Amino acid sequence: MTVLEASERRPAADATARGVDVRALVVDLLNEVRGEVKFDAGARALYATDASNYRQLPMGVVVPRDVDDVVATVAIAARHDAPIFSRGGGTALAGQTCNTGVVIDFSRHVNRLLGIDAQARTARVEPGIVLDTLRDAAEQHGLTFGPDPATHNHCTLGGMLGNNSCGVHSVYAGKTVDNTRQLDVLTYDGLRLSVGATGDEELASIIGSGGRRGEIYAALRDIRDTYADEIRARYPNIPRRVSGYNLDQLLPENGFNVARALVGTESTCVTILGATLDLVHSPKSRSLLVLGYPDVFAAADDVPFILESKPLACEGLDRGLVKDMLSKGLHPDDVGMLPDGDGWLLVEFGGDTREESDAAATELRSKLQGRSNAPSTHLYERASEEAKLWEVRESGLGATANITGRSITSPGWEDSAVPPDRFGDYLRDIQLLFDRYDYRVDKYGHFGDGVLHCRIPFDLETAEGVATMRRFVGDASDLVMRYGGSFSGEHGDGQSRGELLPKMFGDRLVQAFSEFKSAWDPRWRMNPGKVVRPNPIVGNLRLGTDYAPATPTTHFQYPGDQFSFANAALRCVGVGKCRREEGGTMCPSYMVTHEEQHSTRGRARLLFEMLNGAELRKDGWRSEPVREALDLCLACKGCKGDCPVDVDMATYKAEFLSHYYSGRLRPAPAYAMGMIYWWAGLASRAPRLVNALTSAPVVSGLGKRLAGLAPQRTIPKFAPATFRQWWRTRSAPARVAPRGRVVLWADTFNNHFHPSVAKAAVTVLEDAGYEVVVPERRLCCGRPLYDWGMLDLAKGLLRQTMRELRSELRAGTPIVGLEPSCISVFRDEARELYPRRPDARRLQSQSYLLTEFLAQEVPDHDFGTLEGSALVHQHCHHKSVLNANPEPELFGKLGLDVDLLSDDGCCGMAGSFGFEADKYDVSVAVGERELLPRVRGADPDTMVVTGGFSCREQIRQLTPREAQHPAEVIAEAIQRRDA
């Protein structure tokens, strides 16, 4: 469907309500904008919400190629009187990045670092640049951009400027407004100008020059002169006042700083085209002192004393947050590093050397220990330990959202701020308010700045629940007013708090806000309904009283989501960790394409819309936008391990495809690769003939075209004899097996393609003292079938497996596998498909990867020694599902120097994905991000080791190296020991 066809299919009322001729708007955008113009249902659904409680379908989306495209987009929108708003990372919690106008997404292309002036300590950036990109570049000069929210590896500077973001180190560096030198902005009516601090003479000159610029500055001067005394009287003097417009920056004592006045206006006044930002010194060394208190209130009470020591950061968290992390399996080892207590402060100090930063931390610890009721303390010695503790703190949002067995939690009162010296009392009073409303709430936040972060289990689906939420917000805002605080200390007003601003600032200053917006945006087309003249707090709710999702019958049972696929589609809270560009496994396709639809969040949003939104719901399981978004999902399950709320897109993809293709033919690779279990069985009868055919140029080329496989790929060769054939003719060992028996899972790939791996595993297990048994019948976990939604076949294979292994499962015999994807089926899919079957639960609990089993059951066994080094890559399912990391210690005992590529992402092959013709380029790009360059750069004498068949195949086909399976490495050590 073309963009024009998509716009014509829009319900007429949608366009009429805005008075915009959408078709004409699209025609002009297509003619004049070089970037992407997306007005189809799928694109609109992708951008319908952010990380807030709100949902508004935009008219469409423009992804500009450069600043000129942005200027053209705004001009065309103004020509058609269409509302517009800007979007970066889309992680706003107050609803400011969802609206009914045209979305301009800066994050994909308008994201350059234009330069760093180390001497002036400034940086020039485009608004779509990710914060960490700037910080990494600045660190080369010993500098950094001070504000650093928890989303620092995927939030954009444009979003930070829009929200006036802060973060952990604002105690040291202040808010974004405090670090803004100059802004390049564009008004809705087409004026481009650079703004910053303005002296009296310059101000008079600008106004005297007339024109649109002079008109704006004259209006700003009048606002200053009219409201100056009230601004001074009503604006709270606290570190974290983020609510309202920064009219205080127009005061004479603040230099009539127009740039800083525009920071935090949330795209309601101008479009930011670029910024010159101040950088601050980045201490070479940082030391973390963690303090444990009897409760979080006592921790907050100590904040004023701690701030006297001038730390870089002072963060807090309570026992409830730690409990919820543990219940979700987040950082189980890391939280154990906290000192005794039920409330903690993380206090960071900086210095040019470790001795200097440690000295500052030690001095504070000594002062604290000399007081009554001194906290427990721990000063961490290694940067790795400190990083883990900061990760615990940054995981707060994920730990408190979608907790199994608890109500879904939401933003809505998640970042209130009060004077730090009153923070302890504020926490006690707001806890009383939580108790009165029967809300169980974990508390954490920027305690050094008096900011409380929390998610609250609001009922946003019933009239009573919504009304209760609105009453709570009213009572909570009254409480903040009594403390002289701000409704928002970080996340802005948007729609969540805009309605409350008269209470905080008074009607006259709210009128001043309206005059400020009118000066820049006389037609009020910039992000309407946010901050000023806002939509009601309980309007445009993503859920709301009419929330009634479709409840289709599914294959998977979703036991962690109350047995509801609709609840599973609600898991994503929009935090956007899947949009990071470095580190972790999630989300490999987004890291390559940088398209919102290829992020875990984007896919989750479309599934939500499929069940709830009018435009996608009508097609249901046949929705093309959903299929297109899922098409590049590698089913790596990186999201299952990396997503803070455990979104499991691989499962959702399998579920969707099972229904999408019901009664339809699937693409050719589904049959060629998805049904490999059956093809391999046939090929084992004449493997040499099959290999000859698949390697013959003409026949192979034709076969790959018919099967939809990439011509660049070589087809793996079948072994002359399978492992099972070898096993049947093998003589049983004479020695006794003192440790009992294990079932070796002879998976399809190691049975038919790499029998040497399974043979090595036999050697290893028997050497460790086990009797190895192999099932009489050839079995398969069905993993390739899941990737194509062939769930009826997959379930049949899983049931067959449970039948064949029934006696072993009920006897408690361990099932030891060699392929991580197979064991992940037993640990994950089996539970999701058959949560109530005892044998499925046994299969889950008794299945082990070989290295995991050895490390757990025979940690002290002597397998011999090897010399040299090993570069070890873990299969995605190993990282995300198995939650085990035994290789470094296991190989270390063999005498190897181990380099574990724990943060190298996905190999890109991902089962059949990398073999498919239309996925080949993405597959290679994913592998080239980290893994393949590391393999090519390894010393020729270094072993390359990985447990996944796909990973080894990707390495074999795209590098000069051959990777070994861990079983082969350990078997080699045994062989040398016994030689």
Tab-separated table of N, CA and C in Angstrom, residues 636-769:
chain	number	residue	atom	x	y	z
A	636	CYS	N	16.210	-14.068	18.826
A	636	CYS	CA	17.408	-14.317	19.634
A	636	CYS	C	17.086	-14.372	21.117
A	637	LYS	N	15.915	-13.889	21.488
A	637	LYS	CA	15.477	-13.804	22.883
A	637	LYS	C	16.351	-12.862	23.704
A	638	GLY	N	17.078	-11.972	23.008
A	638	GLY	CA	17.841	-10.972	23.739
A	638	GLY	C	16.954	-10.151	24.643
A	639	CYS	N	15.734	-9.856	24.169
A	639	CYS	CA	14.802	-9.077	24.990
A	639	CYS	C	14.392	-9.856	26.231
A	640	LYS	N	14.300	-11.152	26.112
A	640	LYS	CA	13.933	-11.979	27.265
A	640	LYS	C	14.946	-11.808	28.394
A	641	GLY	N	16.215	-11.574	28.035
A	641	GLY	CA	17.243	-11.415	29.054
A	641	GLY	C	17.559	-9.978	29.372
A	642	ASP	N	17.494	-9.086	28.369
A	642	ASP	CA	17.933	-7.709	28.560
A	642	ASP	C	16.810	-6.748	28.912
A	643	CYS	N	15.604	-7.005	28.436
A	643	CYS	CA	14.496	-6.072	28.674
A	643	CYS	C	14.166	-6.025	30.160
A	644	PRO	N	14.078	-4.836	30.743
A	644	PRO	CA	13.801	-4.750	32.185
A	644	PRO	C	12.436	-5.262	32.579
A	645	VAL	N	11.511	-5.397	31.618
A	645	VAL	CA	10.194	-5.941	31.957
A	645	VAL	C	9.953	-7.281	31.269
A	646	ASP	N	11.027	-7.915	30.789
A	646	ASP	CA	10.970	-9.289	30.295
A	646	ASP	C	10.059	-9.489	29.093
A	647	VAL	N	9.995	-8.520	28.219
A	647	VAL	CA	9.264	-8.728	26.967
A	647	VAL	C	9.941	-9.869	26.211
A	648	ASP	N	9.148	-10.824	25.723
A	648	ASP	CA	9.680	-12.020	25.066
A	648	ASP	C	9.195	-12.040	23.623
A	649	MET	N	9.835	-11.225	22.781
A	649	MET	CA	9.339	-11.044	21.424
A	649	MET	C	9.449	-12.310	20.597
A	650	ALA	N	10.429	-13.171	20.870
A	650	ALA	CA	10.539	-14.415	20.104
A	650	ALA	C	9.280	-15.260	20.271
A	651	THR	N	8.767	-15.320	21.485
A	651	THR	CA	7.531	-16.072	21.733
A	651	THR	C	6.350	-15.409	21.046
A	652	TYR	N	6.269	-14.078	21.154
A	652	TYR	CA	5.146	-13.374	20.535
A	652	TYR	C	5.200	-13.524	19.014
A	653	LYS	N	6.406	-13.532	18.461
A	653	LYS	CA	6.549	-13.712	17.018
A	653	LYS	C	6.041	-15.089	16.606
A	654	ALA	N	6.453	-16.119	17.329
A	654	ALA	CA	5.999	-17.475	17.000
A	654	ALA	C	4.484	-17.563	17.092
A	655	GLU	N	3.930	-16.966	18.126
A	655	GLU	CA	2.471	-16.973	18.291
A	655	GLU	C	1.789	-16.284	17.126
A	656	PHE	N	2.262	-15.089	16.792
A	656	PHE	CA	1.639	-14.327	15.713
A	656	PHE	C	1.712	-15.081	14.390
A	657	LEU	N	2.901	-15.577	14.052
A	657	LEU	CA	3.057	-16.247	12.761
A	657	LEU	C	2.223	-17.509	12.668
A	658	SER	N	2.002	-18.183	13.797
A	658	SER	CA	1.182	-19.396	13.759
A	658	SER	C	-0.235	-19.072	13.301
A	659	HIS	N	-0.724	-17.896	13.676
A	659	HIS	CA	-2.079	-17.498	13.276
A	659	HIS	C	-2.063	-16.800	11.910
A	660	TYR	N	-1.047	-15.999	11.670
A	660	TYR	CA	-0.966	-15.279	10.399
A	660	TYR	C	-0.954	-16.258	9.227
A	661	TYR	N	-0.212	-17.363	9.381
A	661	TYR	CA	-0.095	-18.324	8.284
A	661	TYR	C	-1.097	-19.467	8.368
A	662	SER	N	-1.993	-19.404	9.313
A	662	SER	CA	-2.989	-20.465	9.414
A	662	SER	C	-3.810	-20.543	8.124
A	663	GLY	N	-3.783	-21.701	7.480
A	663	GLY	CA	-4.496	-21.870	6.217
A	663	GLY	C	-3.784	-21.264	5.025
A	664	ARG	N	-2.540	-20.815	5.217
A	664	ARG	CA	-1.768	-20.207	4.136
A	664	ARG	C	-0.446	-20.941	3.946
A	665	LEU	N	0.114	-20.793	2.747
A	665	LEU	CA	1.467	-21.275	2.534
A	665	LEU	C	2.452	-20.310	3.156
A	666	ARG	N	3.467	-20.845	3.772
A	666	ARG	CA	4.532	-20.021	4.319
A	666	ARG	C	5.604	-19.793	3.259
A	667	PRO	N	6.505	-18.842	3.492
A	667	PRO	CA	7.621	-18.661	2.557
A	667	PRO	C	8.467	-19.926	2.463
A	668	ALA	N	9.164	-20.072	1.345
A	668	ALA	CA	9.929	-21.294	1.089
A	668	ALA	C	10.925	-21.637	2.195
A	669	PRO	N	11.643	-20.665	2.783
A	669	PRO	CA	12.609	-21.040	3.827
A	669	PRO	C	11.973	-21.722	5.030
A	670	ALA	N	10.690	-21.477	5.250
A	670	ALA	CA	10.023	-22.133	6.379
A	670	ALA	C	10.042	-23.639	6.203
A	671	TYR	N	9.871	-24.078	4.997
A	671	TYR	CA	9.860	-25.508	4.728
A	671	TYR	C	11.274	-26.053	4.552
A	672	ALA	N	12.136	-25.229	3.950
A	672	ALA	CA	13.511	-25.688	3.713
A	672	ALA	C	14.305	-25.766	5.002
A	673	MET	N	14.152	-24.782	5.877
A	673	MET	CA	14.953	-24.707	7.095
A	673	MET	C	14.149	-25.030	8.345
A	674	GLY	N	12.910	-24.584	8.382
A	674	GLY	CA	12.099	-24.840	9.562
A	674	GLY	C	11.850	-26.321	9.810
A	675	MET	N	11.817	-27.103	8.735
A	675	MET	CA	11.542	-28.533	8.853
A	675	MET	C	12.818	-29.360	8.710
A	676	ILE	N	13.925	-28.784	9.139
A	676	ILE	CA	15.232	-29.429	8.983
A	676	ILE	C	15.289	-30.792	9.663
A	677	TYR	N	14.542	-30.983	10.732
A	677	TYR	CA	14.540	-32.275	11.441
A	677	TYR	C	14.170	-33.411	10.481
A	678	TRP	N	13.136	-33.183	9.674
A	678	TRP	CA	12.693	-34.235	8.761
A	678	TRP	C	13.624	-34.349	7.557
A	679	TRP	N	14.063	-33.197	7.028
A	679	TRP	CA	14.988	-33.239	5.890
A	679	TRP	C	16.295	-33.925	6.279
A	680	ALA	N	16.767	-33.646	7.500
A	680	ALA	CA	18.023	-34.262	7.949
A	680	ALA	C	17.878	-35.770	8.063
A	681	GLY	N	16.706	-36.212	8.516
A	681	GLY	CA	16.478	-37.653	8.600
A	681	GLY	C	16.551	-38.319	7.248
A	682	LEU	N	15.989	-37.663	6.220
A	682	LEU	CA	16.065	-38.206	4.872
A	682	LEU	C	17.493	-38.156	4.343
A	683	ALA	N	18.171	-37.042	4.587
A	683	ALA	CA	19.527	-36.879	4.071
A	683	ALA	C	20.495	-37.887	4.676
A	684	SER	N	20.231	-38.329	5.897
A	684	SER	CA	21.156	-39.270	6.549
A	684	SER	C	21.206	-40.617	5.829
A	685	ARG	N	20.250	-40.866	4.959
A	685	ARG	CA	20.252	-42.121	4.217
A	685	ARG	C	21.263	-42.078	3.068
A	686	ALA	N	21.556	-40.881	2.560
A	686	ALA	CA	22.543	-40.756	1.473
A	686	ALA	C	23.253	-39.417	1.609
A	687	PRO	N	23.995	-39.225	2.684
A	687	PRO	CA	24.582	-37.900	2.945
A	687	PRO	C	25.560	-37.447	1.875
A	688	ARG	N	26.335	-38.382	1.296
A	688	ARG	CA	27.323	-37.970	0.293
A	688	ARG	C	26.628	-37.444	-0.966
A	689	LEU	N	25.544	-38.082	-1.349
A	689	LEU	CA	24.791	-37.619	-2.512
A	689	LEU	C	24.189	-36.239	-2.256
A	690	VAL	N	23.617	-36.070	-1.086
A	690	VAL	CA	23.019	-34.774	-0.743
A	690	VAL	C	24.082	-33.694	-0.732
A	691	ASN	N	25.233	-33.977	-0.142
A	691	ASN	CA	26.306	-32.990	-0.106
A	691	ASN	C	26.794	-32.636	-1.507
A	692	ALA	N	26.857	-33.639	-2.357
A	692	ALA	CA	27.302	-33.388	-3.731
A	692	ALA	C	26.331	-32.457	-4.449
A	693	LEU	N	25.041	-32.679	-4.216
A	693	LEU	CA	24.028	-31.850	-4.868
A	693	LEU	C	24.041	-30.425	-4.323
A	694	THR	N	24.160	-30.283	-3.001
A	694	THR	CA	24.107	-28.941	-2.412
A	694	THR	C	25.379	-28.136	-2.629
A	695	SER	N	26.450	-28.816	-3.057
A	695	SER	CA	27.697	-28.093	-3.330
A	695	SER	C	27.951	-27.915	-4.820
A	696	ALA	N	27.171	-28.607	-5.670
A	696	ALA	CA	27.320	-28.434	-7.113
A	696	ALA	C	26.812	-27.048	-7.505
A	697	PRO	N	27.609	-26.239	-8.200
A	697	PRO	CA	27.242	-24.831	-8.439
A	697	PRO	C	25.850	-24.640	-9.044
A	698	VAL	N	25.547	-25.339	-10.126
A	698	VAL	CA	24.274	-25.110	-10.815
A	698	VAL	C	23.114	-25.617	-9.960
A	699	VAL	N	23.225	-26.845	-9.514
A	699	VAL	CA	22.131	-27.432	-8.715
A	699	VAL	C	21.949	-26.670	-7.413
A	700	SER	N	23.066	-26.326	-6.775
A	700	SER	CA	22.994	-25.610	-5.516
A	700	SER	C	22.362	-24.241	-5.699
A	701	GLY	N	22.786	-23.527	-6.745
A	701	GLY	CA	22.227	-22.202	-6.989
A	701	GLY	C	20.738	-22.253	-7.226
A	702	LEU	N	20.298	-23.217	-8.047
A	702	LEU	CA	18.874	-23.362	-8.314
A	702	LEU	C	18.121	-23.742	-7.042
A	703	GLY	N	18.707	-24.667	-6.274
A	703	GLY	CA	18.059	-25.101	-5.042
A	703	GLY	C	17.908	-23.973	-4.045
A	704	LYS	N	18.957	-23.147	-3.926
A	704	LYS	CA	18.885	-22.036	-2.982
A	704	LYS	C	17.831	-21.015	-3.421
A	705	ARG	N	17.729	-20.783	-4.726
A	705	ARG	CA	16.705	-19.849	-5.197
A	705	ARG	C	15.313	-20.380	-4.902
A	706	LEU	N	15.106	-21.649	-5.158
A	706	LEU	CA	13.791	-22.238	-4.897
A	706	LEU	C	13.456	-22.245	-3.412
A	707	ALA	N	14.491	-22.430	-2.589
A	707	ALA	CA	14.268	-22.495	-1.137
A	707	ALA	C	14.286	-21.126	-0.478
A	708	GLY	N	14.541	-20.074	-1.269
A	708	GLY	CA	14.564	-18.727	-0.713
A	708	GLY	C	15.796	-18.437	0.115
A	709	LEU	N	16.888	-19.141	-0.182
A	709	LEU	CA	18.108	-18.973	0.594
A	709	LEU	C	19.078	-18.032	-0.128
A	710	ALA	N	19.923	-17.402	0.652
A	710	ALA	CA	20.869	-16.439	0.103
A	710	ALA	C	21.897	-17.147	-0.770
A	711	PRO	N	22.158	-16.650	-1.983
A	711	PRO	CA	23.153	-17.301	-2.846
A	711	PRO	C	24.556	-17.235	-2.253
A	712	GLN	N	24.805	-16.272	-1.380
A	712	GLN	CA	26.138	-16.138	-0.786
A	712	GLN	C	26.418	-17.239	0.242
A	713	ARG	N	25.394	-17.882	0.711
A	713	ARG	CA	25.565	-18.883	1.755
A	713	ARG	C	25.960	-20.237	1.166
A	714	THR	N	26.784	-20.955	1.932
A	714	THR	CA	27.042	-22.355	1.608
A	714	THR	C	26.182	-23.211	2.527
A	715	ILE	N	25.671	-24.294	1.987
A	715	ILE	CA	24.820	-25.187	2.759
A	715	ILE	C	25.708	-26.083	3.622
A	716	PRO	N	25.467	-26.139	4.925
A	716	PRO	CA	26.277	-27.022	5.784
A	716	PRO	C	26.238	-28.463	5.279
A	717	LYS	N	27.346	-29.135	5.398
A	717	LYS	CA	27.441	-30.505	4.905
A	717	LYS	C	26.977	-31.496	5.974
A	718	PHE	N	26.248	-32.488	5.530
A	718	PHE	CA	25.849	-33.579	6.418
A	718	PHE	C	27.052	-34.489	6.669
A	719	ALA	N	27.154	-34.987	7.890
A	719	ALA	CA	28.249	-35.901	8.235
A	719	ALA	C	28.049	-37.247	7.535
A	720	PRO	N	29.118	-37.917	7.200
A	720	PRO	CA	28.982	-39.236	6.556
A	720	PRO	C	28.191	-40.216	7.405
A	721	ALA	N	28.340	-40.112	8.707
A	721	ALA	CA	27.557	-40.951	9.622
A	721	ALA	C	27.087	-40.077	10.768
A	722	THR	N	25.866	-40.282	11.224
A	722	THR	CA	25.335	-39.467	12.310
A	722	THR	C	25.907	-39.917	13.651
A	723	PHE	N	25.744	-39.078	14.633
A	723	PHE	CA	26.164	-39.449	15.985
A	723	PHE	C	25.395	-40.667	16.468
A	724	ARG	N	24.113	-40.706	16.183
A	724	ARG	CA	23.305	-41.830	16.657
A	724	ARG	C	23.752	-43.136	16.003
A	725	GLN	N	24.141	-43.072	14.742
A	725	GLN	CA	24.673	-44.278	14.099
A	725	GLN	C	25.957	-44.727	14.789
A	726	TRP	N	26.810	-43.789	15.102
A	726	TRP	CA	28.037	-44.123	15.845
A	726	TRP	C	27.699	-44.687	17.204
A	727	TRP	N	26.721	-44.099	17.868
A	727	TRP	CA	26.357	-44.523	19.229
A	727	TRP	C	25.868	-45.971	19.244
A	728	ARG	N	25.074	-46.347	18.242
A	728	ARG	CA	24.504	-47.690	18.217
A	728	ARG	C	25.580	-48.756	18.035
A	729	THR	N	26.690	-48.398	17.400
A	729	THR	CA	27.756	-49.387	17.160
A	729	THR	C	28.877	-49.293	18.178
A	730	ARG	N	28.785	-48.357	19.090
A	730	ARG	CA	29.863	-48.114	20.046
A	730	ARG	C	29.812	-49.139	21.178
A	731	SER	N	30.972	-49.557	21.609
A	731	SER	CA	31.042	-50.460	22.768
A	731	SER	C	30.919	-49.641	24.048
A	732	ALA	N	30.090	-50.108	24.950
A	732	ALA	CA	29.896	-49.407	26.214
A	732	ALA	C	31.175	-49.466	27.039
A	733	PRO	N	31.518	-48.401	27.765
A	733	PRO	CA	32.730	-48.411	28.591
A	733	PRO	C	32.632	-49.441	29.705
A	734	ALA	N	33.763	-50.028	30.039
A	734	ALA	CA	33.785	-51.079	31.063
A	734	ALA	C	33.729	-50.517	32.469
A	735	ARG	N	34.175	-49.276	32.656
A	735	ARG	CA	34.283	-48.767	34.013
A	735	ARG	C	32.925	-48.394	34.596
A	736	VAL	N	32.864	-48.373	35.920
A	736	VAL	CA	31.640	-48.034	36.642
A	736	VAL	C	31.426	-46.522	36.581
A	737	ALA	N	30.147	-46.115	36.554
A	737	ALA	CA	29.816	-44.690	36.545
A	737	ALA	C	29.315	-44.304	37.931
A	738	PRO	N	30.207	-43.814	38.797
A	738	PRO	CA	29.813	-43.584	40.182
A	738	PRO	C	28.829	-42.443	40.368
A	739	ARG	N	28.744	-41.557	39.418
A	739	ARG	CA	27.869	-40.386	39.607
A	739	ARG	C	26.462	-40.600	39.064
A	740	GLY	N	26.162	-41.766	38.537
A	740	GLY	CA	24.818	-42.009	38.039
A	740	GLY	C	24.719	-41.784	36.545
A	741	ARG	N	23.512	-41.620	36.069
A	741	ARG	CA	23.291	-41.538	34.630
A	741	ARG	C	22.801	-40.150	34.218
A	742	VAL	N	23.100	-39.818	32.985
A	742	VAL	CA	22.585	-38.595	32.373
A	742	VAL	C	22.092	-38.947	30.986
A	743	VAL	N	21.075	-38.239	30.546
A	743	VAL	CA	20.603	-38.362	29.174
A	743	VAL	C	21.323	-37.301	28.348
A	744	LEU	N	22.027	-37.721	27.305
A	744	LEU	CA	22.636	-36.769	26.389
A	744	LEU	C	21.631	-36.471	25.284
A	745	TRP	N	21.257	-35.209	25.170
A	745	TRP	CA	20.298	-34.803	24.152
A	745	TRP	C	21.027	-34.667	22.815
A	746	ALA	N	20.789	-35.619	21.925
A	746	ALA	CA	21.444	-35.631	20.611
A	746	ALA	C	20.600	-34.801	19.649
A	747	ASP	N	20.814	-33.499	19.659
A	747	ASP	CA	19.992	-32.595	18.852
A	747	ASP	C	20.254	-32.804	17.362
A	748	THR	N	19.348	-32.287	16.558
A	748	THR	CA	19.400	-32.492	15.112
A	748	THR	C	20.719	-32.033	14.505
A	749	PHE	N	21.215	-30.896	14.938
A	749	PHE	CA	22.403	-30.320	14.289
A	749	PHE	C	23.674	-31.076	14.666
A	750	ASN	N	23.830	-31.381	15.932
A	750	ASN	CA	25.027	-32.117	16.320
A	750	ASN	C	24.930	-33.602	15.966
A	751	ASN	N	23.747	-34.086	15.769
A	751	ASN	CA	23.574	-35.473	15.329
A	751	ASN	C	23.930	-35.615	13.846
A	752	HIS	N	23.433	-34.706	13.025
A	752	HIS	CA	23.546	-34.859	11.575
A	752	HIS	C	24.718	-34.099	10.962
A	753	PHE	N	25.103	-32.974	11.542
A	753	PHE	CA	26.137	-32.138	10.934
A	753	PHE	C	27.472	-32.198	11.679
A	754	HIS	N	27.414	-32.155	13.006
A	754	HIS	CA	28.639	-32.116	13.810
A	754	HIS	C	28.647	-33.241	14.842
A	755	PRO	N	28.625	-34.495	14.407
A	755	PRO	CA	28.609	-35.588	15.391
A	755	PRO	C	29.843	-35.599	16.283
A	756	SER	N	30.926	-34.972	15.824
A	756	SER	CA	32.130	-34.924	16.649
A	756	SER	C	31.876	-34.198	17.966
A	757	VAL	N	30.969	-33.236	17.945
A	757	VAL	CA	30.637	-32.504	19.173
A	757	VAL	C	29.960	-33.435	20.170
A	758	ALA	N	28.990	-34.182	19.695
A	758	ALA	CA	28.283	-35.105	20.597
A	758	ALA	C	29.217	-36.212	21.088
A	759	LYS	N	30.103	-36.677	20.225
A	759	LYS	CA	31.069	-37.694	20.663
A	759	LYS	C	31.975	-37.121	21.756
A	760	ALA	N	32.389	-35.887	21.560
A	760	ALA	CA	33.231	-35.252	22.579
A	760	ALA	C	32.479	-35.132	23.895
A	761	ALA	N	31.194	-34.835	23.818
A	761	ALA	CA	30.398	-34.714	25.037
A	761	ALA	C	30.326	-36.045	25.776
A	762	VAL	N	30.213	-37.129	25.039
A	762	VAL	CA	30.229	-38.449	25.668
A	762	VAL	C	31.533	-38.661	26.417
A	763	THR	N	32.631	-38.333	25.762
A	763	THR	CA	33.945	-38.464	26.403
A	763	THR	C	34.003	-37.656	27.695
A	764	VAL	N	33.520	-36.435	27.645
A	764	VAL	CA	33.589	-35.541	28.807
A	764	VAL	C	32.718	-36.060	29.945
A	765	LEU	N	31.496	-36.434	29.651
A	765	LEU	CA	30.577	-36.884	30.694
A	765	LEU	C	31.038	-38.193	31.322
A	766	GLU	N	31.537	-39.091	30.506
A	766	GLU	CA	32.022	-40.351	31.067
A	766	GLU	C	33.285	-40.133	31.885
A	767	ASP	N	34.116	-39.231	31.444
A	767	ASP	CA	35.319	-38.936	32.220
A	767	ASP	C	34.942	-38.348	33.583
A	768	ALA	N	33.836	-37.614	33.622
A	768	ALA	CA	33.375	-37.015	34.874
A	768	ALA	C	32.672	-38.031	35.774
A	769	GLY	N	32.505	-39.266	35.287
A	769	GLY	CA	31.937	-40.309	36.126
A	769	GLY	C	30.473	-40.600	35.901
